[in-house]
Short mmCIF file of C-alpha atoms in Angstrom, two decimals:
data_model
loop_
_atom_site.label_atom_id
_atom_site.label_comp_id
_atom_site.label_asym_id
_atom_site.label_seq_id
_atom_site.Cartn_x
_atom_site.Cartn_y
_atom_site.Cartn_z
CA MET A 1 8.45 29.97 -19.86
CA SER A 2 4.97 30.53 -21.17
CA ARG A 3 4.60 29.40 -24.76
CA THR A 4 1.87 30.24 -27.22
CA PHE A 5 -0.34 27.28 -27.89
CA SER A 6 -2.49 26.64 -30.89
CA GLU A 7 -5.91 25.26 -29.99
CA GLU A 8 -4.94 21.78 -31.15
CA ALA A 9 -1.67 21.92 -29.19
CA GLN A 10 -3.47 22.94 -26.02
CA ARG A 11 -5.92 20.07 -26.49
CA GLU A 12 -3.04 17.62 -26.91
CA ALA A 13 -1.28 19.03 -23.83
CA SER A 14 -4.50 18.58 -21.83
CA ARG A 15 -4.76 14.99 -23.03
CA LEU A 16 -1.17 14.33 -21.94
CA ILE A 17 -1.73 15.87 -18.52
CA ILE A 18 -4.87 13.86 -17.85
CA LYS A 19 -3.15 10.73 -19.12
CA THR A 20 -0.35 11.11 -16.58
CA GLY A 21 -2.92 11.74 -13.84
CA GLN A 22 -4.93 8.74 -14.93
CA MET A 23 -1.87 6.48 -14.96
CA LEU A 24 -0.87 7.62 -11.48
CA LEU A 25 -4.37 7.24 -10.01
CA GLN A 26 -4.94 3.83 -11.60
CA HIS A 27 -1.72 2.41 -10.26
CA GLY A 28 -2.19 3.39 -6.64
CA ALA A 29 -0.57 6.81 -6.18
CA GLU A 30 -2.11 8.98 -3.48
CA SER A 31 -4.20 12.00 -4.52
CA ASN A 32 -1.61 14.58 -3.49
CA ILE A 33 0.93 13.03 -5.86
CA VAL A 34 -1.58 12.85 -8.72
CA GLY A 35 -2.57 16.51 -8.40
CA TYR A 36 1.00 17.73 -7.88
CA ASN A 37 2.41 15.90 -10.88
CA CYS A 38 -0.38 17.04 -13.23
CA VAL A 39 0.32 20.65 -12.28
CA ARG A 40 4.08 20.10 -12.66
CA LEU A 41 3.69 18.70 -16.16
CA GLY A 42 1.41 21.58 -17.12
CA LYS A 43 4.03 24.10 -16.00
CA ALA A 44 6.81 22.20 -17.76
CA LEU A 45 4.82 22.22 -21.01
CA GLY A 46 4.33 25.97 -20.66
CA LEU A 47 0.63 26.25 -19.82
CA ASP A 48 -0.57 29.14 -17.65
CA SER A 49 -2.42 26.97 -15.17
CA VAL A 50 -3.74 23.47 -14.60
CA GLU A 51 -6.64 22.65 -12.28
CA VAL A 52 -7.24 19.05 -11.26
CA SER A 53 -10.41 17.64 -9.73
CA LEU A 54 -10.16 14.10 -8.41
CA SER A 55 -12.71 11.56 -7.33
CA ALA A 56 -12.31 7.91 -6.41
CA SER A 57 -12.79 6.50 -9.90
CA SER A 58 -12.49 9.44 -12.28
CA MET A 59 -10.74 12.76 -12.77
CA VAL A 60 -11.24 16.10 -14.51
CA VAL A 61 -8.47 18.42 -15.73
CA THR A 62 -8.83 21.99 -16.94
CA THR A 63 -5.91 23.74 -18.61
CA LEU A 64 -5.65 27.46 -19.21
CA THR A 65 -3.49 29.30 -21.71
CA ASN A 66 -4.00 32.56 -23.64
CA GLU A 67 -7.24 32.97 -21.69
CA HIS A 68 -8.53 29.83 -23.37
CA CYS A 69 -9.77 26.82 -21.34
CA VAL A 70 -9.81 23.14 -22.21
CA THR A 71 -11.55 20.72 -19.86
CA THR A 72 -11.46 16.97 -20.14
CA ALA A 73 -12.56 14.05 -17.97
CA ARG A 74 -11.39 10.44 -17.73
CA ARG A 75 -12.57 7.36 -15.90
CA CYS A 76 -9.81 5.80 -13.82
CA SER A 77 -10.56 2.14 -13.21
CA ASP A 78 -8.31 0.41 -10.70
CA ARG A 79 -5.37 -1.35 -12.38
CA GLY A 80 -3.73 -2.63 -9.20
CA ILE A 81 -0.83 -1.10 -7.32
CA ASN A 82 2.22 -0.65 -9.54
CA MET A 83 4.98 1.61 -8.21
CA HIS A 84 7.03 1.02 -11.35
CA VAL A 85 4.49 2.96 -13.43
CA VAL A 86 4.33 5.69 -10.77
CA SER A 87 8.10 6.17 -10.79
CA GLU A 88 8.37 6.02 -14.61
CA VAL A 89 5.71 8.73 -15.01
CA GLN A 90 7.57 10.93 -12.54
CA HIS A 91 10.83 10.43 -14.45
CA ILE A 92 9.13 11.51 -17.68
CA ILE A 93 7.76 14.65 -16.03
CA ARG A 94 11.20 15.44 -14.66
CA SER A 95 12.91 15.11 -18.04
CA CYS A 96 10.13 17.25 -19.52
CA GLU A 97 10.96 19.93 -16.94
CA GLN A 98 14.67 19.79 -17.62
CA GLN A 99 14.80 19.33 -21.39
CA GLU A 100 11.56 21.02 -22.44
CA LEU A 101 10.39 17.99 -24.43
CA ASP A 102 7.83 18.64 -27.14
CA LEU A 103 4.31 17.20 -26.95
CA LYS A 104 5.00 14.35 -29.35
CA THR A 105 7.99 13.10 -27.37
CA VAL A 106 6.04 13.20 -24.11
CA ARG A 107 3.17 11.30 -25.78
CA ASN A 108 5.55 8.63 -27.11
CA ARG A 109 7.30 8.21 -23.78
CA LEU A 110 4.03 7.96 -21.84
CA ASN A 111 2.70 5.38 -24.30
CA ALA A 112 5.91 3.38 -23.95
CA VAL A 113 5.46 2.88 -20.17
CA GLN A 114 4.66 -0.78 -19.56
CA ALA A 115 3.27 -1.99 -16.25
CA TYR A 116 6.33 -4.00 -15.21
CA LYS A 117 5.59 -6.99 -12.99
CA HIS A 118 8.15 -8.90 -10.95
CA ASN A 119 8.65 -12.60 -11.70
CA ARG A 120 5.65 -14.40 -10.22
CA TRP A 121 7.61 -17.24 -8.60
CA LEU A 122 9.93 -14.75 -6.94
CA VAL A 123 6.84 -12.99 -5.57
CA VAL A 124 5.37 -16.31 -4.36
CA MET A 125 8.59 -17.19 -2.56
CA MET A 126 9.05 -13.76 -0.99
CA ILE A 127 5.42 -13.54 0.17
CA GLY A 128 5.74 -17.02 1.68
CA LEU A 129 8.89 -15.86 3.48
CA SER A 130 7.18 -12.61 4.53
CA CYS A 131 4.29 -14.36 6.28
CA ALA A 132 6.71 -16.87 7.79
CA SER A 133 8.67 -13.86 9.13
CA PHE A 134 5.49 -12.48 10.70
CA CYS A 135 5.03 -15.87 12.37
CA ARG A 136 8.63 -15.73 13.59
CA LEU A 137 8.17 -12.16 14.91
CA ALA A 138 5.07 -13.29 16.79
CA GLY A 139 7.14 -16.00 18.51
CA GLY A 140 6.63 -19.09 16.34
CA ASP A 141 9.37 -21.75 16.06
CA TRP A 142 10.97 -23.01 12.84
CA THR A 143 8.35 -25.75 12.27
CA LEU A 144 5.63 -23.12 12.20
CA PHE A 145 7.89 -20.90 10.07
CA GLY A 146 7.96 -23.68 7.47
CA TRP A 147 4.24 -24.39 7.66
CA THR A 148 3.32 -20.71 7.33
CA PHE A 149 5.66 -20.47 4.36
CA LEU A 150 3.84 -23.37 2.69
CA ALA A 151 0.33 -22.03 3.41
CA SER A 152 1.11 -18.49 2.24
CA SER A 153 2.98 -19.59 -0.86
CA VAL A 154 0.08 -21.78 -1.99
CA GLY A 155 -2.29 -18.92 -1.11
CA MET A 156 -0.24 -16.50 -3.19
CA ILE A 157 -0.35 -18.85 -6.19
CA VAL A 158 -4.16 -19.00 -5.84
CA ARG A 159 -4.29 -15.20 -5.59
CA GLN A 160 -2.21 -14.77 -8.74
CA GLU A 161 -4.27 -17.31 -10.68
CA VAL A 162 -7.57 -15.68 -9.69
CA ALA A 163 -6.20 -12.20 -10.44
CA HIS A 164 -4.90 -13.43 -13.79
CA ARG A 165 -8.49 -14.33 -14.74
CA HIS A 166 -9.56 -10.75 -13.92
CA PHE A 167 -11.94 -11.56 -11.07
CA SER A 168 -12.72 -8.77 -8.62
CA PRO A 169 -10.13 -8.40 -5.83
CA ILE A 170 -12.98 -8.68 -3.32
CA LEU A 171 -13.75 -12.19 -4.57
CA ASN A 172 -10.07 -13.00 -4.87
CA PHE A 173 -9.21 -12.13 -1.26
CA GLY A 174 -12.03 -14.33 0.10
CA VAL A 175 -11.00 -17.35 -1.98
CA THR A 176 -7.31 -16.88 -1.14
CA ALA A 177 -8.04 -16.54 2.58
CA PHE A 178 -10.12 -19.73 2.45
CA VAL A 179 -7.37 -21.81 0.82
CA THR A 180 -4.60 -20.34 2.98
CA THR A 181 -6.48 -20.89 6.24
CA LEU A 182 -7.45 -24.42 5.23
CA ILE A 183 -3.76 -25.30 4.84
CA ALA A 184 -2.62 -23.39 7.92
CA ALA A 185 -5.34 -25.06 10.02
CA GLN A 186 -3.62 -28.42 9.49
CA ALA A 187 -0.88 -27.13 11.81
CA VAL A 188 -3.49 -26.95 14.58
CA THR A 189 -5.13 -30.28 13.71
CA HIS A 190 -1.80 -32.11 13.77
CA ASP A 191 -0.36 -29.95 16.55
CA PHE A 192 2.84 -28.68 14.90
CA GLY A 193 5.32 -26.44 16.68
CA ASN A 194 5.03 -24.43 19.87
CA ASN A 195 1.82 -22.48 19.20
CA PRO A 196 0.14 -23.70 16.00
CA THR A 197 -2.53 -20.98 15.90
CA LEU A 198 0.27 -18.52 15.01
CA ALA A 199 0.50 -20.20 11.59
CA MET A 200 -3.18 -19.48 10.98
CA ALA A 201 -2.86 -15.86 12.08
CA SER A 202 0.36 -15.12 10.17
CA SER A 203 -0.39 -16.85 6.88
CA VAL A 204 -3.35 -14.59 6.00
CA LEU A 205 -1.44 -11.37 6.77
CA MET A 206 -0.48 -11.19 3.08
CA LEU A 207 -4.11 -10.17 2.47
CA VAL A 208 -4.10 -7.13 4.76
CA PRO A 209 -4.84 -4.17 2.45
CA GLY A 210 -2.02 -2.07 3.89
CA PHE A 211 -1.43 0.14 0.88
CA PRO A 212 -5.07 1.30 0.46
CA LEU A 213 -5.37 1.88 4.21
CA ILE A 214 -2.24 4.05 4.36
CA ASN A 215 -3.26 5.90 1.18
CA ALA A 216 -6.73 6.46 2.64
CA ILE A 217 -5.41 8.23 5.72
CA SER A 218 -2.79 10.16 3.72
CA ASP A 219 -5.54 11.42 1.42
CA MET A 220 -7.81 12.41 4.30
CA VAL A 221 -4.98 14.20 6.10
CA LYS A 222 -3.94 16.10 2.96
CA GLY A 223 -7.39 17.43 2.16
CA TYR A 224 -8.83 14.76 -0.14
CA ALA A 225 -11.40 13.45 2.32
CA ASN A 226 -13.79 12.04 -0.29
CA ILE A 227 -11.16 9.86 -1.97
CA GLY A 228 -9.77 8.88 1.42
CA VAL A 229 -13.17 7.64 2.56
CA ALA A 230 -13.68 5.74 -0.69
CA ARG A 231 -10.31 4.04 -0.33
CA TRP A 232 -11.04 3.24 3.31
CA ILE A 233 -14.37 1.60 2.41
CA PHE A 234 -12.73 -0.42 -0.35
CA ALA A 235 -9.97 -1.61 2.01
CA SER A 236 -12.62 -2.55 4.60
CA MET A 237 -14.48 -4.60 2.02
CA LEU A 238 -11.29 -6.46 1.19
CA GLY A 239 -10.83 -7.08 4.93
CA PHE A 240 -14.40 -8.34 5.32
CA SER A 241 -14.02 -10.62 2.34
CA THR A 242 -10.82 -12.03 3.82
CA CYS A 243 -12.53 -12.68 7.16
CA ILE A 244 -15.46 -14.45 5.49
CA GLY A 245 -12.91 -16.70 3.77
CA ILE A 246 -11.16 -17.37 7.10
CA ILE A 247 -14.44 -18.18 8.86
CA ALA A 248 -15.56 -20.47 6.04
CA ALA A 249 -12.27 -22.36 6.23
CA MET A 250 -12.47 -22.61 10.04
CA THR A 251 -16.01 -24.01 9.74
CA VAL A 252 -14.94 -26.58 7.17
CA SER A 253 -11.82 -27.67 9.05
CA GLY A 254 -13.45 -27.44 12.49
CA VAL A 255 -10.50 -25.46 13.90
CA TRP A 256 -11.57 -22.29 15.73
CA ALA A 257 -8.30 -20.56 16.34
CA TRP A 258 -9.02 -16.84 16.06
CA ILE A 259 -11.44 -16.21 18.93
CA MET B 1 23.44 -8.12 24.63
CA ASP B 2 20.13 -10.03 24.63
CA LEU B 3 18.38 -6.85 23.57
CA MET B 4 20.90 -6.40 20.76
CA MET B 5 20.23 -9.92 19.47
CA ALA B 6 16.47 -9.45 19.79
CA LEU B 7 16.75 -6.17 17.88
CA LEU B 8 18.80 -7.74 15.08
CA ASN B 9 16.32 -10.63 14.88
CA ASP B 10 13.44 -8.15 14.74
CA MET B 11 15.09 -6.07 12.03
CA LEU B 12 15.97 -9.07 9.87
CA PHE B 13 12.47 -10.54 10.03
CA SER B 14 10.83 -7.21 9.25
CA ALA B 15 13.15 -6.43 6.31
CA ILE B 16 11.94 -9.63 4.60
CA PRO B 17 8.22 -8.73 4.57
CA ALA B 18 9.04 -5.15 3.53
CA VAL B 19 10.75 -6.50 0.41
CA GLY B 20 8.08 -9.18 -0.09
CA PHE B 21 5.29 -6.63 -0.17
CA ALA B 22 7.39 -4.22 -2.24
CA LEU B 23 7.45 -6.97 -4.89
CA VAL B 24 3.64 -7.23 -4.77
CA PHE B 25 3.45 -3.43 -5.23
CA ASN B 26 5.89 -3.78 -8.16
CA VAL B 27 8.44 -1.39 -6.70
CA PRO B 28 11.31 -1.13 -9.24
CA THR B 29 14.23 -3.39 -8.34
CA LYS B 30 16.66 -0.48 -7.82
CA TYR B 31 14.50 0.83 -4.95
CA LEU B 32 14.09 -2.53 -3.14
CA PRO B 33 17.13 -1.99 -0.85
CA TYR B 34 15.53 1.21 0.47
CA CYS B 35 12.35 -0.75 1.26
CA ALA B 36 14.39 -3.33 3.18
CA ILE B 37 16.28 -0.66 5.16
CA GLY B 38 13.09 1.29 5.86
CA GLY B 39 11.26 -1.83 7.01
CA ALA B 40 14.08 -2.94 9.31
CA LEU B 41 14.62 0.56 10.68
CA GLY B 42 10.93 1.24 11.33
CA HIS B 43 10.06 -2.05 12.97
CA GLY B 44 13.34 -2.17 14.90
CA LEU B 45 12.85 1.35 16.23
CA ARG B 46 9.28 0.52 17.25
CA MET B 47 10.48 -2.59 19.08
CA LEU B 48 13.05 -0.52 21.00
CA LEU B 49 10.51 2.16 21.89
CA ILE B 50 7.99 -0.44 23.10
CA HIS B 51 10.80 -2.10 25.07
CA TYR B 52 11.45 1.20 26.84
CA GLY B 53 7.80 1.53 27.80
CA LEU B 54 6.12 3.44 24.99
CA LEU B 55 2.63 2.39 23.88
CA ILE B 56 2.54 0.54 20.56
CA GLU B 57 0.53 3.33 18.86
CA TRP B 58 3.09 5.99 19.78
CA GLY B 59 5.98 3.69 18.95
CA THR B 60 4.46 3.12 15.53
CA PHE B 61 3.93 6.85 15.06
CA ALA B 62 7.54 7.66 15.92
CA ALA B 63 8.88 4.89 13.69
CA ALA B 64 6.68 5.96 10.77
CA PHE B 65 7.72 9.59 11.24
CA THR B 66 11.40 8.61 11.15
CA VAL B 67 11.03 6.48 8.02
CA GLY B 68 8.84 9.14 6.41
CA SER B 69 11.47 11.84 7.01
CA LEU B 70 14.26 9.69 5.57
CA GLY B 71 11.95 8.93 2.65
CA ILE B 72 11.65 12.64 1.87
CA VAL B 73 15.43 13.07 1.91
CA LEU B 74 15.74 10.11 -0.46
CA SER B 75 12.93 11.31 -2.71
CA LYS B 76 14.72 14.63 -3.22
CA ARG B 77 17.82 12.74 -4.28
CA LEU B 78 16.10 10.15 -6.48
CA HIS B 79 13.46 12.55 -7.89
CA VAL B 80 10.49 10.26 -7.25
CA SER B 81 7.81 10.53 -4.56
CA SER B 82 8.71 8.92 -1.26
CA ALA B 83 5.58 6.72 -1.16
CA ILE B 84 7.31 4.42 -3.64
CA PHE B 85 9.59 3.05 -0.95
CA THR B 86 8.09 4.16 2.38
CA VAL B 87 4.68 2.46 2.12
CA ALA B 88 6.20 -0.99 1.58
CA ALA B 89 8.50 -0.30 4.55
CA MET B 90 5.44 0.34 6.73
CA ILE B 91 3.72 -2.97 5.92
CA PRO B 92 5.43 -5.02 8.69
CA MET B 93 3.89 -2.61 11.23
CA VAL B 94 0.32 -2.83 9.90
CA PRO B 95 -1.78 -4.42 12.67
CA GLY B 96 -3.38 -7.15 10.56
CA VAL B 97 -4.12 -9.54 13.43
CA TYR B 98 -6.07 -6.91 15.43
CA VAL B 99 -8.15 -5.93 12.41
CA TYR B 100 -8.99 -9.52 11.51
CA LYS B 101 -9.87 -10.37 15.11
CA ALA B 102 -12.24 -7.40 15.28
CA ILE B 103 -14.03 -8.35 12.06
CA ILE B 104 -14.24 -12.04 12.97
CA ALA B 105 -15.71 -11.11 16.39
CA LEU B 106 -18.29 -8.97 14.60
CA VAL B 107 -19.27 -11.79 12.25
CA GLU B 108 -19.47 -14.18 15.20
CA ILE B 109 -21.82 -11.89 17.14
CA ASN B 110 -24.17 -12.22 14.21
CA HIS B 111 -23.52 -15.96 13.98
CA ILE B 112 -23.82 -17.21 17.57
CA GLY B 113 -25.46 -14.22 19.24
CA TYR B 114 -24.35 -11.35 21.45
CA SER B 115 -22.09 -11.87 24.43
CA PRO B 116 -20.15 -9.23 26.39
CA GLU B 117 -16.92 -11.16 25.74
CA LEU B 118 -17.34 -11.10 21.97
CA TRP B 119 -18.30 -7.43 22.04
CA ALA B 120 -15.25 -6.62 24.17
CA LEU B 121 -13.09 -8.58 21.74
CA PHE B 122 -14.46 -6.54 18.87
CA ILE B 123 -14.12 -3.13 20.50
CA GLU B 124 -10.65 -3.72 21.93
CA ASN B 125 -9.17 -5.11 18.74
CA PHE B 126 -10.92 -2.57 16.54
CA LEU B 127 -9.69 0.42 18.56
CA ARG B 128 -6.18 -0.96 18.84
CA GLY B 129 -6.01 -1.70 15.13
CA ILE B 130 -7.41 1.68 14.10
CA SER B 131 -5.08 3.60 16.45
CA ILE B 132 -2.02 1.81 15.14
CA ILE B 133 -3.02 2.38 11.50
CA ALA B 134 -3.78 6.03 12.24
CA GLY B 135 -0.44 6.49 14.03
CA LEU B 136 1.35 4.80 11.16
CA ALA B 137 -0.29 6.72 8.33
CA PHE B 138 -0.23 10.05 10.13
CA GLY B 139 3.40 9.57 11.12
CA LEU B 140 4.21 8.90 7.48
CA ALA B 141 2.24 11.90 6.23
CA LEU B 142 3.51 14.36 8.86
CA PRO B 143 6.97 15.02 7.34
CA VAL B 144 5.29 15.90 4.03
CA LEU B 145 2.90 18.23 5.84
CA LEU B 146 5.82 19.87 7.62
CA PHE B 147 7.84 20.35 4.43
CA GLN B 148 5.04 21.47 2.16
CA ARG B 149 2.96 24.18 3.77
CA ARG B 150 -0.17 25.44 2.11
CA GLN B 151 0.54 27.49 -0.98
CA VAL B 152 -1.07 30.91 -0.91
CA SER B 153 -3.12 31.12 -4.08
CA HIS B 154 -4.03 34.31 -5.79
#
């Protein structure tokens, strides 16, 4: 279903394609998905071919139609993981494939995608429960379950407040780990439950950068080694920052539970 | 019967963190049940496999492969990529404690000086953590690699 494009139309199509790629990359989609969806949208719009070049913080797209190339580049700063945006973008591409939407409609629908966020207090409660569940899985009793819930919930509130003020996640994770460990360490000081060090270990598990780590290996396995390495390094820095926060809190509270 | 209860306990307490982290990743509400099922299924399966003598790395790999395959079936039906629900389902299996222990041991070697015990603590936890993460991520990626073989370009 190759269409004939005017030069302006091809330019607009290229802008739309790189916008979808940018939205996917910024909100935590793995490289394979970014490349695949850009190519899909290009085909759906009727271009002859789309080539995508990705790097950790930017991307380049070249579109080809009527033997005429348009190349454009965008910076893709990290906007935080948001699977809502990723799924919305994929729905738009799918309806473009099925209904052959025109460029203006695609533009309007892409612009209308808002980064939906779940209610923050629901997130606080569920993350508190999550870490408490980790404590339970590791063999903690209900007293420790409660204490881990408290430490992680307060930690999550700190994390949201710091993130809300747009500080770097690397800073944020250290501060959050410090506060969380300080609270969890009270379980050891006052000897709560059957094995109080479990509260300290479980409460900071909300800071494990699981998504970047999994994405990193997926990218490396699927032939995007450079982005995979970049993601891996970033995840490691988050981990280091978290550990510095934990060690600082252990020094302050005088509780050496980890080693 | 004890095993059954332990399994149910394990699945319940791994479904909770799967949903909790799915909320942090802003997974749309309609997909949250899949995250819960994936989390419970993956962690429960791993617990069973470890119970029957498999190493934790291989248990994690098998569990991730199973969840990843189901994720692909679901993604075909829901027309979104499977990462949207499978990654959150993997979070309960991420070896956070090993990774933290390794890094803290490393910082402590710098802080109080080298000792064979600290070095052993670092190496053991580091290798264990890395193998589990590798098993997990590779298990999750493998179904995609099996379904989508390299396209021959002209």
